[in-house]
Amino acid sequence: MNANLPLTGLRVIDYSHFLAGPYVGRCLAALGAEVIKVERPTTGDAGRQHAWFIGDHSGYFLQQNMGKKGVCVNLKTARGRELLQRLVDSADVFVENYRPGALDKLGLGYRELAERNPRLVYCSISAYGHTGPDSHRAGFGLIAEAKSGIMQMVGTPGDAPPLLRIALGDLYTGAHAVAAINAALLGRERSGRGQHIDMALYDSLISMHEYAVQCYTLSGGTELPVQTGHDLPTSTLYGVFRAADGDLVIAAQVDDAWKRLAALVEGSGGPAGLAADTRFHSAAGRNAHRAELVPIVRDWAAHRPVAQLLAMLDEVDVPCAKVQRIDEVLADPQVRARGMLVEQQHPVLGSIRLPNLPFRFSDCDTTITQVAPELGQHNAEVAASLGFSAAEIAAMQADGSLYSTEPRHD
């Protein structure tokens, strides 16, 4: 392990499943923490049953749980409960993403764990948080995306909103949780005590509104953002344009960029006088006349291939990009140069490639090379670190307090 990683020496208990919680654990592992994923016997994290599968291994699980140690503990046995209690006593951080109150029934709620370990930073992630009238309700990212108003603003006017196809609520909440955990750890250095962090998917997505909320509140409730399709009426010209062989985005909403684009369009077959038309020289003017302006650019783009358009736009320094498929993303030299794909050697699957995290530090490398654990893979190692003898560990394995699966060979 890179000794310069900022969280080296910290122990994190990842008692979470599916996505938001495991993502937090993955980030903390990349930053140097020893992350111990705790799973239940026989099935483990529900993410293990989530596609995409290679053999009987879930890529979903492999991606979000890389870099962690795995233990599988039966909390129905006295030995299993004792092991988990010792594990919590040794921990700096506890991460969970169950419905509020669920872990209280297991003796794993914040108050009980904080009594045992006052320095513990306990991070809860749920759909609605631990307070408020909806706190008891179950939810996923899809629910938060719908309720937050984000989904209502995307798509083509008149059509039902599309699915976002990325786990925006889970990952945005997870990223905030990582920041909050690190802040709590820093605060602990002064106070000597940990605290409870209560993260909600719904809260996180509401906080993400950089425009819609203030648009409504500052207009006295008269302006409601609506679906706009392929461009933004308040940021002309900024949107998606169809070319002869694909799609691209153009961001010429800034005055100088628009003037360069207008000169390019006019000089390559567009309407004469477009660049000199002062109606379009300000943001307010472009927005007011977007019904005239946007079709001009759409027609200009429609008869040229994407590669030609990108070259022309780059030449005059107008921000642009092709709308890429995933295979094109993975072949992108910029992606490769930034190390945004991590290649790992899995003992069963061989070489696997997964998305990297975006952390970049001057003095350390946060790329995780350790693959996600098999169910209960590190039972003996973790138990031994807690002071259990070899005989005690063997007894826990024999009575089912510790559960593991043999490595699978496809």
PDB file of C-alpha atoms in Angstrom, residues 231-241 249-254 257-258 261 265 280 282-283 286-287 290 293-298 300 313 318-319:
ATOM      1  CA  ASP A 231     -30.911  22.763 -25.750  1.00  0.00           C
ATOM      2  CA  LEU A 232     -31.339  25.283 -22.940  1.00  0.00           C
ATOM      3  CA  PRO A 233     -33.590  28.297 -23.624  1.00  0.00           C
ATOM      4  CA  THR A 234     -31.685  30.331 -21.031  1.00  0.00           C
ATOM      5  CA  SER A 235     -28.234  29.484 -22.432  1.00  0.00           C
ATOM      6  CA  THR A 236     -28.364  29.982 -26.181  1.00  0.00           C
ATOM      7  CA  LEU A 237     -26.435  28.442 -27.889  1.00  0.00           C
ATOM      8  CA  TYR A 238     -25.807  25.391 -25.755  1.00  0.00           C
ATOM      9  CA  GLY A 239     -27.053  21.950 -26.667  1.00  0.00           C
ATOM     10  CA  VAL A 240     -27.033  18.802 -28.770  1.00  0.00           C
ATOM     11  CA  PHE A 241     -26.938  18.934 -32.559  1.00  0.00           C
ATOM     12  CA  VAL A 249     -22.654  19.119 -28.431  1.00  0.00           C
ATOM     13  CA  ILE A 250     -21.764  22.768 -28.925  1.00  0.00           C
ATOM     14  CA  ALA A 251     -21.279  25.209 -26.037  1.00  0.00           C
ATOM     15  CA  ALA A 252     -21.327  28.714 -27.519  1.00  0.00           C
ATOM     16  CA  GLN A 253     -23.429  30.409 -24.861  1.00  0.00           C
ATOM     17  CA  VAL A 254     -20.669  32.900 -24.008  1.00  0.00           C
ATOM     18  CA  ALA A 257     -17.699  31.963 -28.379  1.00  0.00           C
ATOM     19  CA  TRP A 258     -20.964  32.767 -30.133  1.00  0.00           C
ATOM     20  CA  LEU A 261     -19.279  30.298 -34.108  1.00  0.00           C
ATOM     21  CA  VAL A 265     -21.262  29.257 -39.801  1.00  0.00           C
ATOM     22  CA  PHE A 280     -27.269  37.805 -31.115  1.00  0.00           C
ATOM     23  CA  SER A 282     -25.682  39.259 -25.919  1.00  0.00           C
ATOM     24  CA  ALA A 283     -27.053  36.350 -23.930  1.00  0.00           C
ATOM     25  CA  ARG A 286     -29.696  35.131 -28.215  1.00  0.00           C
ATOM     26  CA  ASN A 287     -32.247  33.765 -25.775  1.00  0.00           C
ATOM     27  CA  ARG A 290     -33.391  31.392 -30.138  1.00  0.00           C
ATOM     28  CA  LEU A 293     -30.892  31.170 -34.249  1.00  0.00           C
ATOM     29  CA  VAL A 294     -30.936  27.489 -33.209  1.00  0.00           C
ATOM     30  CA  PRO A 295     -32.370  26.185 -36.532  1.00  0.00           C
ATOM     31  CA  ILE A 296     -29.584  27.970 -38.415  1.00  0.00           C
ATOM     32  CA  VAL A 297     -26.922  26.055 -36.487  1.00  0.00           C
ATOM     33  CA  ARG A 298     -28.893  22.815 -36.688  1.00  0.00           C
ATOM     34  CA  TRP A 300     -25.391  23.931 -40.684  1.00  0.00           C
ATOM     35  CA  LEU A 313     -15.122  24.181 -34.219  1.00  0.00           C
ATOM     36  CA  VAL A 318     -15.630  26.870 -29.785  1.00  0.00           C
ATOM     37  CA  PRO A 319     -16.128  24.195 -27.086  1.00  0.00           C
TER      38      PRO A 319
END
